[in-house]
């Protein structure tokens, strides 16, 4: 196993590294071999209070941060992007250690985040309001102002991108931040916090407090001095956050939650290409992706050929040591590992046909075989619930209308895909399916410039692109009285 130096394990508050008030720590585990990597300071309510006070002070109208020109906020972000690129290899290796994903993938994700930061750096001094022809003898305009102190709560599946999706637009907008990484993956968030400091952001602008959800996460959600909460994670916790956010004040809330996304493949598709796209759509990141297309609907004319091809591709998927050139590493932790194996069991029990996989790999680490179920029915658990593991469910359909109705028969609405060469079919599907991102003849393409987020119980608000920064801005309307015009 590669030796990676863990440099930061304390809380990052006010640009300082501090222990938790309670002095407690929690272990972070290597999912490849179940060993303890490090003990990390465990933030709780007392630490959140200190961090929020720092963020509030940094948001004061006389603070160094608030007095910066918008272009200077952009300069700081550009510096941060450069530092991430400088440390790319280290960040990738650290991510693999803590999260288990293949190192090439982890490094690629970190590289992407430098682009995202530069995109928002460019926006910092281009945040524009409107001048508005309002009724009456007035001049009206809008100002776009930072929303204030932001609480940001992250998941473990894409730790570096999630950190950057959250902080980059918030900083470009001029907000200050208290961020809680997932308890499974605190290490890269702390390494990135060190780069935030090195880039020159003033104290208190970004604070990172590792800890657990019901303690640190809940304290942030319920804090009266936090103006906004941004969360990515389960729909279940999304609900808790939404109600907590309205308990003591009325926080702005953006949520990016779960999914059970459909990918619908029509008879005219090239079976081999379609099976490749569908495979990537499910198995990327060991299936631990909110937008994973875990319901593969295949039209009856090509169904059997597709199932055979899907099984063949899944069998060839390389799973193992994430520091080597593999496609798939372990699941994140014992809890998710067991949860995924239980879904596989339920698929078998409810009568789906397991055409490949279905077991764990080895007896150390949380590795699971790429698993493909055929003949899945819409009411089976594996077709209804988010599995968050390397499990593909293939379902058969006959007509277009049936496919659209079945694709929409879910409480989620994050992504959806269609594979066909018929433009009318593709566009009609795109129009009628209710989801935040629709892909035609591809899947999971998420670009810096395009908004990402969900319909229905997949979330509220959008990240990335122009929409991403709007979630961190308030609109202030300014109306100025003009002298009454004399009659001629
Ligand atoms: P989770 O939603 O419990 O955790 C995500 C984050 O929320 C973590 O930082 C956690 O500490 C925090 N959190 C938990 N309880 C909280 C509370 N009461 N108040 C404030 N923050 C809280 O997700 P978990 O347990 O890691 O995974 C469960 C399921 O969630 C997965 O099986 C998957 O279906 C889904 N999930 C979806 C993700 C996405 O990208 N949308 C990412 C991770 C999980
Ligand atoms: Mg949880």
Short mmCIF file of C-alpha atoms and ligand atoms in Angstrom, two decimals:
data_model
loop_
_atom_site.label_atom_id
_atom_site.label_comp_id
_atom_site.label_asym_id
_atom_site.label_seq_id
_atom_site.Cartn_x
_atom_site.Cartn_y
_atom_site.Cartn_z
CA UNK A 1 0.00 0.00 0.00
CA UNK A 2 1.29 3.49 -0.86
CA UNK A 3 2.46 5.53 2.14
CA UNK A 4 0.64 8.87 2.31
CA UNK A 5 1.54 11.52 4.85
CA UNK A 6 -1.52 12.75 6.80
CA UNK A 7 -0.64 16.32 7.72
CA UNK A 8 -3.84 17.74 9.17
CA UNK A 9 -6.21 16.15 11.68
CA UNK A 10 -7.43 19.12 13.74
CA UNK A 11 -10.33 21.51 13.32
CA UNK A 12 -9.63 24.48 11.07
CA UNK A 13 -11.15 27.60 12.65
CA UNK A 14 -10.11 31.21 12.05
CA UNK A 15 -7.13 30.00 9.98
CA UNK A 16 -5.80 28.06 13.00
CA UNK A 17 -5.56 24.33 13.71
CA UNK A 18 -7.28 23.55 17.00
CA UNK A 19 -8.43 20.57 19.05
CA UNK A 20 -12.11 20.04 19.72
CA UNK A 21 -13.34 21.75 22.90
CA UNK A 22 -14.19 18.27 24.22
CA UNK A 23 -10.72 17.01 23.15
CA UNK A 24 -12.53 14.11 21.51
CA UNK A 25 -11.32 12.49 18.30
CA UNK A 26 -12.80 9.95 15.92
CA UNK A 27 -11.04 7.40 13.71
CA UNK A 28 -11.10 7.61 9.94
CA UNK A 29 -10.88 4.20 8.29
CA UNK A 30 -9.16 2.99 5.13
CA UNK A 31 -11.92 1.14 3.26
CA UNK A 32 -9.38 -0.95 1.38
CA UNK A 33 -8.06 -2.76 4.47
CA UNK A 34 -10.29 -1.54 7.33
CA UNK A 35 -7.32 -0.08 9.20
CA UNK A 36 -7.45 3.20 11.14
CA UNK A 37 -5.66 5.89 9.12
CA UNK A 38 -5.77 8.65 11.72
CA UNK A 39 -7.73 10.08 14.62
CA UNK A 40 -9.37 13.36 13.69
CA UNK A 41 -10.60 16.07 16.06
CA UNK A 42 -14.34 15.58 16.57
CA UNK A 43 -16.23 18.83 16.34
CA UNK A 44 -19.51 19.23 18.22
CA UNK A 45 -21.86 22.09 19.14
CA UNK A 46 -19.23 23.99 21.15
CA UNK A 47 -16.82 23.96 18.18
CA UNK A 48 -19.55 24.89 15.71
CA UNK A 49 -20.39 27.87 17.94
CA UNK A 50 -16.76 29.04 17.81
CA UNK A 51 -16.51 28.48 14.06
CA UNK A 52 -19.79 30.29 13.36
CA UNK A 53 -18.64 33.22 15.52
CA UNK A 54 -15.45 33.39 13.44
CA UNK A 55 -17.42 33.26 10.20
CA UNK A 56 -19.80 35.92 11.47
CA UNK A 57 -16.92 38.20 12.42
CA UNK A 58 -15.34 37.66 9.01
CA UNK A 59 -18.64 38.71 7.44
CA UNK A 60 -18.84 41.96 9.42
CA UNK A 61 -19.11 44.96 7.11
CA UNK A 62 -15.74 46.31 8.27
CA UNK A 63 -13.91 43.00 7.97
CA UNK A 64 -10.91 42.53 5.74
CA UNK A 65 -12.92 40.10 3.61
CA UNK A 66 -15.91 42.40 3.10
CA UNK A 67 -13.66 45.32 2.25
CA UNK A 68 -11.88 43.41 -0.51
CA UNK A 69 -12.69 44.40 -4.06
CA UNK A 70 -14.68 41.72 -5.83
CA UNK A 71 -11.79 41.28 -8.26
CA UNK A 72 -9.53 40.50 -5.29
CA UNK A 73 -11.86 37.73 -4.17
CA UNK A 74 -11.38 36.37 -7.66
CA UNK A 75 -7.59 36.64 -7.32
CA UNK A 76 -7.63 34.63 -4.09
CA UNK A 77 -9.70 31.92 -5.75
CA UNK A 78 -7.28 31.79 -8.70
CA UNK A 79 -4.44 31.29 -6.24
CA UNK A 80 -6.34 28.46 -4.57
CA UNK A 81 -6.81 26.78 -7.95
CA UNK A 82 -3.05 27.00 -8.59
CA UNK A 83 -2.29 25.45 -5.19
CA UNK A 84 -4.66 22.56 -5.86
CA UNK A 85 -2.84 21.91 -9.13
CA UNK A 86 0.50 22.08 -7.36
CA UNK A 87 -0.67 19.43 -4.86
CA UNK A 88 -2.70 17.33 -7.26
CA UNK A 89 -0.79 14.13 -6.79
CA UNK A 90 -0.85 14.40 -3.00
CA UNK A 91 -4.56 15.23 -2.89
CA UNK A 92 -5.35 12.25 -5.13
CA UNK A 93 -3.35 9.85 -2.98
CA UNK A 94 -4.85 11.19 0.23
CA UNK A 95 -8.34 10.81 -1.20
CA UNK A 96 -7.67 7.23 -2.20
CA UNK A 97 -6.43 6.50 1.30
CA UNK A 98 -9.53 7.92 2.99
CA UNK A 99 -12.25 7.16 0.43
CA UNK A 100 -10.88 4.11 -1.40
CA UNK A 101 -11.55 5.29 -4.94
CA UNK A 102 -8.93 4.53 -7.61
CA UNK A 103 -6.08 7.02 -7.43
CA UNK A 104 -6.32 8.01 -11.08
CA UNK A 105 -9.97 8.91 -10.58
CA UNK A 106 -9.28 10.79 -7.34
CA UNK A 107 -6.53 12.83 -9.00
CA UNK A 108 -8.76 13.57 -11.98
CA UNK A 109 -11.52 14.81 -9.68
CA UNK A 110 -9.08 17.12 -7.90
CA UNK A 111 -7.88 18.47 -11.26
CA UNK A 112 -11.46 19.23 -12.27
CA UNK A 113 -11.97 21.31 -9.14
CA UNK A 114 -9.22 23.74 -10.18
CA UNK A 115 -11.34 24.51 -13.26
CA UNK A 116 -14.45 25.01 -11.16
CA UNK A 117 -12.64 27.43 -8.88
CA UNK A 118 -11.37 29.41 -11.88
CA UNK A 119 -14.88 29.56 -13.33
CA UNK A 120 -16.22 31.13 -10.14
CA UNK A 121 -13.11 33.31 -9.71
CA UNK A 122 -14.03 34.87 -13.04
CA UNK A 123 -17.56 35.51 -11.84
CA UNK A 124 -16.54 37.34 -8.65
CA UNK A 125 -16.45 40.79 -10.26
CA UNK A 126 -19.23 40.09 -12.75
CA UNK A 127 -22.09 39.74 -10.29
CA UNK A 128 -24.57 42.11 -11.86
CA UNK A 129 -27.93 43.49 -10.84
CA UNK A 130 -30.51 45.10 -13.09
CA UNK A 131 -31.82 48.56 -13.71
CA UNK A 132 -35.58 48.34 -13.81
CA UNK A 133 -38.20 50.61 -15.38
CA UNK A 134 -40.41 50.62 -12.29
CA UNK A 135 -43.78 52.43 -12.18
CA UNK A 136 -43.82 55.95 -10.70
CA UNK A 137 -41.28 58.79 -10.42
CA UNK A 138 -38.49 56.52 -9.30
CA UNK A 139 -35.29 54.93 -10.43
CA UNK A 140 -35.01 51.26 -9.44
CA UNK A 141 -32.19 48.81 -9.52
CA UNK A 142 -31.20 45.55 -7.92
CA UNK A 143 -27.99 44.78 -6.06
CA UNK A 144 -26.79 41.20 -5.66
CA UNK A 145 -25.32 40.72 -2.19
CA UNK A 146 -23.76 37.75 -0.40
CA UNK A 147 -26.26 35.76 1.62
CA UNK A 148 -24.01 35.76 4.71
CA UNK A 149 -22.64 32.97 6.88
CA UNK A 150 -23.09 29.63 5.11
CA UNK A 151 -23.18 26.18 6.68
CA UNK A 152 -22.08 23.53 4.21
CA UNK A 153 -22.46 19.81 4.92
CA UNK A 154 -20.74 17.33 2.64
CA UNK A 155 -21.04 13.65 1.73
CA UNK A 156 -18.18 11.19 1.32
CA UNK A 157 -18.62 10.02 -2.26
CA UNK A 158 -16.80 12.87 -4.03
CA UNK A 159 -15.08 14.69 -1.15
CA UNK A 160 -12.86 17.06 -3.14
CA UNK A 161 -15.44 18.06 -5.78
CA UNK A 162 -18.11 18.47 -3.10
CA UNK A 163 -15.85 20.76 -1.08
CA UNK A 164 -15.20 22.92 -4.13
CA UNK A 165 -18.78 22.90 -5.48
CA UNK A 166 -19.74 24.33 -2.12
CA UNK A 167 -16.99 26.83 -1.31
CA UNK A 168 -16.14 28.27 -4.75
CA UNK A 169 -19.48 29.96 -5.56
CA UNK A 170 -19.95 31.00 -1.92
CA UNK A 171 -16.55 32.72 -1.83
CA UNK A 172 -17.00 34.33 -5.24
CA UNK A 173 -20.27 35.76 -3.89
CA UNK A 174 -18.50 37.10 -0.79
CA UNK A 175 -19.98 34.77 1.83
CA UNK A 176 -18.18 33.19 4.77
CA UNK A 177 -18.31 29.48 5.52
CA UNK A 178 -18.44 26.80 8.18
CA UNK A 179 -18.08 23.47 6.45
CA UNK A 180 -18.52 19.99 7.85
CA UNK A 181 -17.02 17.18 5.77
CA UNK A 182 -18.47 13.67 6.01
CA UNK A 183 -17.18 11.67 8.97
CA UNK A 184 -15.94 8.96 6.58
CA UNK A 185 -13.71 11.35 4.61
CA UNK A 186 -12.41 14.33 6.61
CA UNK A 187 -8.80 14.27 5.39
CA UNK A 188 -8.92 15.99 2.00
CA UNK A 189 -11.21 18.71 3.36
CA UNK A 190 -8.53 19.52 5.93
CA UNK A 191 -5.77 19.43 3.30
CA UNK A 192 -7.83 21.83 1.20
CA UNK A 193 -8.37 24.07 4.23
CA UNK A 194 -4.60 24.39 4.52
CA UNK A 195 -4.51 25.54 0.89
CA UNK A 196 -7.27 28.08 1.57
CA UNK A 197 -5.05 29.58 4.24
CA UNK A 198 -1.96 29.47 2.04
CA UNK A 199 -3.88 31.21 -0.76
CA UNK A 200 -4.37 34.15 1.58
CA UNK A 201 -8.05 34.09 2.51
CA UNK A 202 -8.46 36.10 5.75
CA UNK A 203 -9.16 34.27 9.03
CA UNK A 204 -12.74 33.10 9.55
CA UNK A 205 -13.73 33.16 5.89
CA UNK A 206 -13.52 29.37 5.58
CA UNK A 207 -13.76 27.14 8.67
CA UNK A 208 -13.72 23.35 8.48
CA UNK A 209 -15.14 21.34 11.38
CA UNK A 210 -15.08 17.55 11.00
CA UNK A 211 -17.55 15.61 13.12
CA UNK A 212 -20.74 13.59 12.99
CA UNK A 213 -24.09 14.55 11.51
CA UNK A 214 -26.42 14.43 14.51
CA UNK A 215 -23.93 16.48 16.59
CA UNK A 216 -21.79 18.90 14.54
CA UNK A 217 -24.09 18.78 11.49
CA UNK A 218 -27.22 19.42 13.54
CA UNK A 219 -25.54 22.26 15.48
CA UNK A 220 -24.72 23.98 12.19
CA UNK A 221 -28.21 23.43 10.78
CA UNK A 222 -29.82 24.82 13.92
CA UNK A 223 -27.48 27.77 14.52
CA UNK A 224 -29.21 31.16 14.69
CA UNK A 225 -26.23 32.98 13.12
CA UNK A 226 -26.07 30.80 10.03
CA UNK A 227 -27.94 32.36 7.09
CA UNK A 228 -27.84 29.48 4.67
CA UNK A 229 -27.34 25.73 4.64
CA UNK A 230 -26.08 23.83 1.60
CA UNK A 231 -26.21 20.07 1.88
CA UNK A 232 -25.44 17.06 -0.26
CA UNK A 233 -26.38 13.62 1.04
CA UNK A 234 -29.39 11.41 1.67
CA UNK A 235 -32.98 12.51 1.20
CA UNK A 236 -33.64 11.33 4.75
CA UNK A 237 -31.12 13.78 6.22
CA UNK A 238 -32.19 16.42 3.69
CA UNK A 239 -35.62 16.41 5.35
CA UNK A 240 -34.05 16.80 8.81
CA UNK A 241 -31.94 19.68 7.55
CA UNK A 242 -34.85 21.43 5.94
CA UNK A 243 -36.88 21.39 9.12
CA UNK A 244 -33.89 22.22 11.34
CA UNK A 245 -33.09 25.15 9.09
CA UNK A 246 -36.45 26.70 9.88
CA UNK A 247 -36.42 26.11 13.64
CA UNK A 248 -34.56 29.13 15.03
CA UNK A 249 -34.35 31.35 11.96
CA UNK A 250 -35.21 30.91 8.30
CA UNK A 251 -32.12 29.70 6.52
CA UNK A 252 -31.86 29.56 2.79
CA UNK A 253 -31.54 25.89 1.90
CA UNK A 254 -30.04 24.12 -1.06
CA UNK A 255 -30.17 20.34 -1.09
CA UNK A 256 -28.64 17.83 -3.46
CA UNK A 257 -30.07 14.48 -2.47
CA UNK A 258 -30.59 10.95 -3.64
CA UNK A 259 -31.71 9.48 -6.93
CA UNK A 260 -33.01 6.42 -8.72
CA UNK A 261 -32.32 7.62 -12.19
CA UNK A 262 -33.63 5.86 -15.31
CA UNK A 263 -31.69 5.26 -18.51
CA UNK A 264 -34.03 4.26 -21.32
CA UNK A 265 -32.63 2.39 -24.32
CA UNK A 266 -34.71 2.03 -27.50
CA UNK A 267 -34.62 -0.75 -30.11
CA UNK A 268 -32.73 1.36 -32.67
CA UNK A 269 -29.69 1.76 -30.37
CA UNK A 270 -26.34 0.11 -31.04
CA UNK A 271 -26.46 -2.58 -28.34
CA UNK A 272 -22.76 -2.60 -27.61
CA UNK A 273 -22.45 1.18 -27.31
CA UNK A 274 -25.63 1.38 -25.25
CA UNK A 275 -24.38 -1.30 -22.87
CA UNK A 276 -21.10 0.59 -22.42
CA UNK A 277 -22.91 3.85 -21.61
CA UNK A 278 -25.30 2.08 -19.24
CA UNK A 279 -22.38 0.35 -17.51
CA UNK A 280 -20.53 3.62 -16.86
CA UNK A 281 -23.79 5.22 -15.74
CA UNK A 282 -24.20 2.68 -12.94
CA UNK A 283 -20.75 1.52 -11.92
CA UNK A 284 -18.77 4.78 -11.90
CA UNK A 285 -17.41 5.47 -8.40
CA UNK A 286 -18.40 1.93 -7.33
CA UNK A 287 -22.02 2.96 -7.80
CA UNK A 288 -21.70 5.58 -5.08
CA UNK A 289 -23.08 8.37 -7.16
CA UNK A 290 -26.29 10.30 -6.60
CA UNK A 291 -27.01 10.46 -10.30
CA UNK A 292 -26.19 6.79 -11.05
CA UNK A 293 -28.64 5.39 -13.62
CA UNK A 294 -29.65 2.42 -11.53
CA UNK A 295 -32.76 1.60 -13.55
CA UNK A 296 -31.75 0.48 -17.03
CA UNK A 297 -34.92 0.23 -19.15
CA UNK A 298 -34.36 -1.71 -22.37
CA UNK A 299 -36.91 -2.07 -25.19
CA UNK A 300 -38.00 -5.65 -25.84
CA UNK A 301 -36.46 -5.99 -29.34
CA UNK A 302 -32.89 -5.74 -28.05
CA UNK A 303 -33.46 -6.83 -24.46
CA UNK A 304 -31.78 -10.27 -24.51
CA UNK A 305 -28.78 -9.08 -26.49
CA UNK A 306 -28.40 -6.12 -24.14
CA UNK A 307 -28.52 -8.25 -20.98
CA UNK A 308 -25.80 -10.53 -22.38
CA UNK A 309 -23.59 -7.56 -23.27
CA UNK A 310 -24.16 -5.81 -19.92
CA UNK A 311 -23.11 -8.96 -18.07
CA UNK A 312 -20.03 -9.37 -20.27
CA UNK A 313 -18.86 -5.81 -19.59
CA UNK A 314 -19.53 -6.04 -15.84
CA UNK A 315 -17.55 -9.31 -15.63
CA UNK A 316 -14.55 -7.58 -17.15
CA UNK A 317 -14.61 -4.65 -14.72
CA UNK A 318 -11.41 -4.57 -12.68
CA UNK A 319 -11.86 -4.26 -8.93
CA UNK A 320 -9.09 -4.16 -6.34
CA UNK A 321 -6.17 -2.18 -4.96
CA UNK A 322 -7.02 1.44 -5.65
CA UNK A 323 -3.39 2.48 -5.86
CA UNK A 324 -3.10 0.37 -9.02
CA UNK A 325 -4.82 0.92 -12.34
CA UNK A 326 -8.25 -0.52 -11.45
CA UNK A 327 -11.72 0.70 -12.39
CA UNK A 328 -13.31 0.11 -9.00
CA UNK A 329 -12.23 0.23 -5.39
CA UNK A 330 -14.12 -0.69 -2.21
CA UNK A 331 -17.40 0.73 -0.92
CA UNK A 332 -16.91 3.52 1.58
CA UNK A 333 -17.51 1.75 4.89
CA UNK A 334 -18.87 -1.28 6.68
CA UNK A 335 -22.36 0.23 6.89
CA UNK A 336 -22.68 0.94 3.17
CA UNK A 337 -21.02 -2.37 2.31
CA UNK A 338 -23.62 -4.32 4.32
CA UNK A 339 -26.44 -2.18 2.98
CA UNK A 340 -25.45 -2.93 -0.63
CA UNK A 341 -25.08 -6.67 0.05
CA UNK A 342 -28.55 -6.64 1.63
CA UNK A 343 -30.00 -5.04 -1.50
CA UNK A 344 -28.35 -7.75 -3.59
CA UNK A 345 -29.92 -10.35 -1.32
CA UNK A 346 -33.33 -8.75 -1.64
CA UNK A 347 -33.01 -8.69 -5.44
CA UNK A 348 -32.39 -12.43 -5.42
CA UNK A 349 -35.20 -13.09 -2.95
CA UNK A 350 -37.71 -11.01 -4.89
CA UNK A 351 -37.01 -13.00 -8.05
CA UNK A 352 -34.70 -10.82 -10.13
CA UNK A 353 -32.21 -12.80 -12.23
CA UNK A 354 -28.61 -12.20 -11.09
CA UNK A 355 -26.62 -12.56 -14.31
CA UNK A 356 -23.24 -11.71 -12.85
CA UNK A 357 -21.69 -10.74 -9.51
CA UNK A 358 -23.71 -10.76 -6.33
CA UNK A 359 -20.97 -11.43 -3.77
CA UNK A 360 -18.28 -9.61 -1.85
CA UNK A 361 -14.67 -9.89 -3.04
CA UNK A 362 -12.09 -11.26 -0.60
CA UNK A 363 -12.58 -11.01 3.15
CA UNK A 364 -10.78 -7.76 3.99
CA UNK A 365 -11.92 -4.37 2.74
CA UNK A 366 -15.34 -3.43 1.43
CA UNK A 367 -15.08 -4.76 -2.12
CA UNK A 368 -18.20 -5.94 -3.97
CA UNK A 369 -18.46 -7.67 -7.35
CA UNK A 370 -20.01 -5.61 -10.15
CA UNK A 371 -23.52 -7.04 -10.10
CA UNK A 372 -26.13 -7.14 -12.86
CA UNK A 373 -29.77 -8.09 -12.33
CA UNK A 374 -32.07 -8.77 -15.30
CA UNK A 375 -35.86 -9.22 -15.35
CA UNK A 376 -36.24 -6.64 -12.59
CA UNK A 377 -39.82 -5.49 -11.90
CA UNK A 378 -40.74 -1.92 -11.01
CA UNK A 379 -42.00 -2.81 -7.54
CA UNK A 380 -38.88 -4.68 -6.39
CA UNK A 381 -36.81 -2.95 -3.72
CA UNK A 382 -33.76 -2.83 -6.01
CA UNK A 383 -35.83 -0.88 -8.54
CA UNK A 384 -37.29 1.57 -6.04
CA UNK A 385 -34.60 2.42 -3.49
CA UNK A 386 -31.20 4.05 -3.85
CA UNK A 387 -28.64 1.23 -3.47
CA UNK A 388 -25.46 3.32 -3.75
CA UNK A 389 -23.36 0.38 -4.84
CA UNK A 390 -22.22 -1.50 -7.97
CA UNK A 391 -25.61 -2.97 -8.83
CA UNK A 392 -27.37 -2.61 -12.18
CA UNK A 393 -31.08 -3.39 -12.54
CA UNK A 394 -32.29 -4.10 -16.08
CA UNK A 395 -36.00 -3.79 -16.81
CA UNK A 396 -37.86 -4.56 -20.06
CA UNK A 397 -40.34 -2.21 -21.77
CA UNK A 398 -42.36 -2.13 -24.99
CA UNK A 399 -43.67 1.34 -25.83
CA UNK A 400 -42.44 4.93 -25.53
CA UNK A 401 -45.31 6.04 -23.29
CA UNK A 402 -44.83 3.09 -21.00
CA UNK A 403 -41.11 3.92 -20.71
CA UNK A 404 -41.77 7.57 -19.81
CA UNK A 405 -44.41 6.71 -17.23
CA UNK A 406 -42.25 4.07 -15.60
CA UNK A 407 -39.17 6.33 -15.67
CA UNK A 408 -41.21 8.99 -13.85
CA UNK A 409 -42.69 6.57 -11.32
CA UNK A 410 -40.29 7.51 -8.51
CA UNK A 411 -40.09 10.16 -5.81
CA UNK A 412 -36.66 11.11 -7.12
CA UNK A 413 -35.77 13.28 -10.09
CA UNK A 414 -32.04 13.87 -10.32
CA UNK A 415 -31.01 12.50 -13.72
CA UNK A 416 -32.39 10.57 -16.68
CA UNK A 417 -30.93 9.31 -19.92
CA UNK A 418 -32.17 8.13 -23.30
CA UNK A 419 -30.32 6.19 -25.97
CA UNK A 420 -31.78 6.32 -29.46
CA UNK A 421 -30.95 7.64 -32.92
CA UNK A 422 -34.45 9.01 -33.39
CA UNK A 423 -34.43 12.71 -32.59
CA UNK A 424 -38.17 12.88 -31.96
CA UNK A 425 -37.97 10.05 -29.44
CA UNK A 426 -35.00 11.69 -27.70
CA UNK A 427 -36.52 15.16 -27.48
CA UNK A 428 -39.93 13.92 -26.53
CA UNK A 429 -38.39 11.85 -23.73
CA UNK A 430 -36.35 14.86 -22.58
CA UNK A 431 -39.52 16.96 -22.47
CA UNK A 432 -41.65 14.49 -20.54
CA UNK A 433 -39.23 13.01 -18.02
CA UNK A 434 -39.10 14.91 -14.72
CA UNK A 435 -35.47 15.25 -13.70
CA UNK A 436 -32.83 17.95 -13.31
CA UNK A 437 -30.35 16.60 -15.89
CA UNK A 438 -31.28 14.74 -19.05
CA UNK A 439 -28.65 13.04 -21.17
CA UNK A 440 -29.09 11.89 -24.77
CA UNK A 441 -26.74 9.15 -26.01
CA UNK A 442 -24.43 9.73 -23.06
CA UNK A 443 -24.75 9.83 -19.28
CA UNK A 444 -23.33 11.56 -16.17
CA UNK A 445 -21.65 14.34 -18.11
CA UNK A 446 -21.51 17.08 -15.47
CA UNK A 447 -19.75 20.25 -16.62
CA UNK A 448 -18.53 23.22 -14.60
CA UNK A 449 -20.73 25.56 -16.62
CA UNK A 450 -24.03 23.65 -16.49
CA UNK A 451 -26.46 23.60 -13.54
CA UNK A 452 -26.84 20.37 -11.61
CA UNK A 453 -29.58 19.42 -9.16
CA UNK A 454 -32.85 17.65 -8.72
CA UNK A 455 -36.59 17.70 -9.23
CA UNK A 456 -38.88 16.24 -6.56
CA UNK A 457 -37.13 14.57 -3.59
CA UNK A 458 -33.73 14.77 -5.28
CA UNK A 459 -33.30 18.28 -3.98
CA UNK A 460 -33.79 22.00 -4.04
CA UNK A 461 -31.67 24.50 -5.94
CA UNK A 462 -28.82 23.94 -8.36
CA UNK A 463 -25.04 23.81 -8.14
CA UNK A 464 -22.42 24.68 -10.76
CA UNK A 465 -22.81 27.19 -13.59
CA UNK A 466 -24.57 30.52 -13.21
CA UNK A 467 -27.28 28.95 -11.03
CA UNK A 468 -24.60 27.81 -8.56
CA UNK A 469 -23.60 31.33 -7.56
CA UNK A 470 -27.19 32.61 -7.45
CA UNK A 471 -27.79 30.31 -4.46
CA UNK A 472 -25.29 32.41 -2.49
CA UNK A 473 -26.73 35.80 -3.39
CA UNK A 474 -29.64 37.83 -2.07
CA UNK A 475 -31.40 40.35 -4.28
CA UNK A 476 -31.69 43.84 -2.81
CA UNK A 477 -34.02 46.24 -4.56
CA UNK A 478 -33.00 49.89 -4.41
CA UNK A 479 -35.60 52.48 -5.29
CA UNK A 480 -34.74 56.17 -5.50
CA UNK A 481 -37.34 58.89 -5.56
CA UNK A 482 -37.01 61.37 -8.43
CA UNK A 483 -38.53 64.87 -8.43
CA UNK A 484 -42.03 65.05 -9.85
CA UNK A 485 -41.86 66.19 -13.46
CA UNK A 486 -43.65 69.50 -14.04
CA UNK A 487 -46.44 69.60 -16.66
CA UNK A 488 -45.45 71.31 -19.89
P1 LIG B 1 -26.04 11.14 5.15
O1 LIG B 1 -27.05 11.97 4.45
O2 LIG B 1 -26.39 10.60 6.50
O3 LIG B 1 -24.67 11.97 5.32
C1 LIG B 1 -24.28 13.07 4.53
C2 LIG B 1 -23.76 14.18 5.43
O4 LIG B 1 -24.79 14.60 6.30
C3 LIG B 1 -22.60 13.77 6.35
O5 LIG B 1 -21.70 14.85 6.45
C4 LIG B 1 -23.29 13.52 7.68
O6 LIG B 1 -22.44 13.68 8.78
C5 LIG B 1 -24.35 14.60 7.65
N1 LIG B 1 -25.49 14.36 8.54
C6 LIG B 1 -26.01 13.17 8.91
N2 LIG B 1 -27.04 13.36 9.77
C7 LIG B 1 -27.17 14.70 9.94
C8 LIG B 1 -28.03 15.52 10.71
N3 LIG B 1 -28.97 15.01 11.49
N4 LIG B 1 -27.88 16.85 10.64
C9 LIG B 1 -26.94 17.40 9.86
N5 LIG B 1 -26.07 16.67 9.12
C10 LIG B 1 -26.19 15.34 9.15
O7 LIG B 1 -25.63 9.98 4.18
P2 LIG B 1 -24.90 8.59 4.54
O8 LIG B 1 -25.43 8.08 5.85
O9 LIG B 1 -23.46 8.78 4.38
O10 LIG B 1 -25.43 7.67 3.37
C11 LIG B 1 -26.78 7.19 3.39
C12 LIG B 1 -27.36 7.21 2.02
O11 LIG B 1 -27.44 8.54 1.53
C13 LIG B 1 -26.56 6.48 0.97
O12 LIG B 1 -26.85 5.13 0.98
C14 LIG B 1 -27.04 7.14 -0.29
O13 LIG B 1 -28.24 6.54 -0.68
C15 LIG B 1 -27.30 8.56 0.13
N6 LIG B 1 -26.21 9.48 -0.21
C16 LIG B 1 -26.38 10.36 -1.24
C17 LIG B 1 -25.35 11.19 -1.62
C18 LIG B 1 -25.47 12.14 -2.75
O14 LIG B 1 -24.50 12.39 -3.43
N7 LIG B 1 -26.63 12.75 -2.95
C19 LIG B 1 -24.05 11.16 -0.96
C20 LIG B 1 -24.00 10.25 0.17
C21 LIG B 1 -25.04 9.45 0.49
MG1 LIG B 2 -26.35 8.78 7.56
#
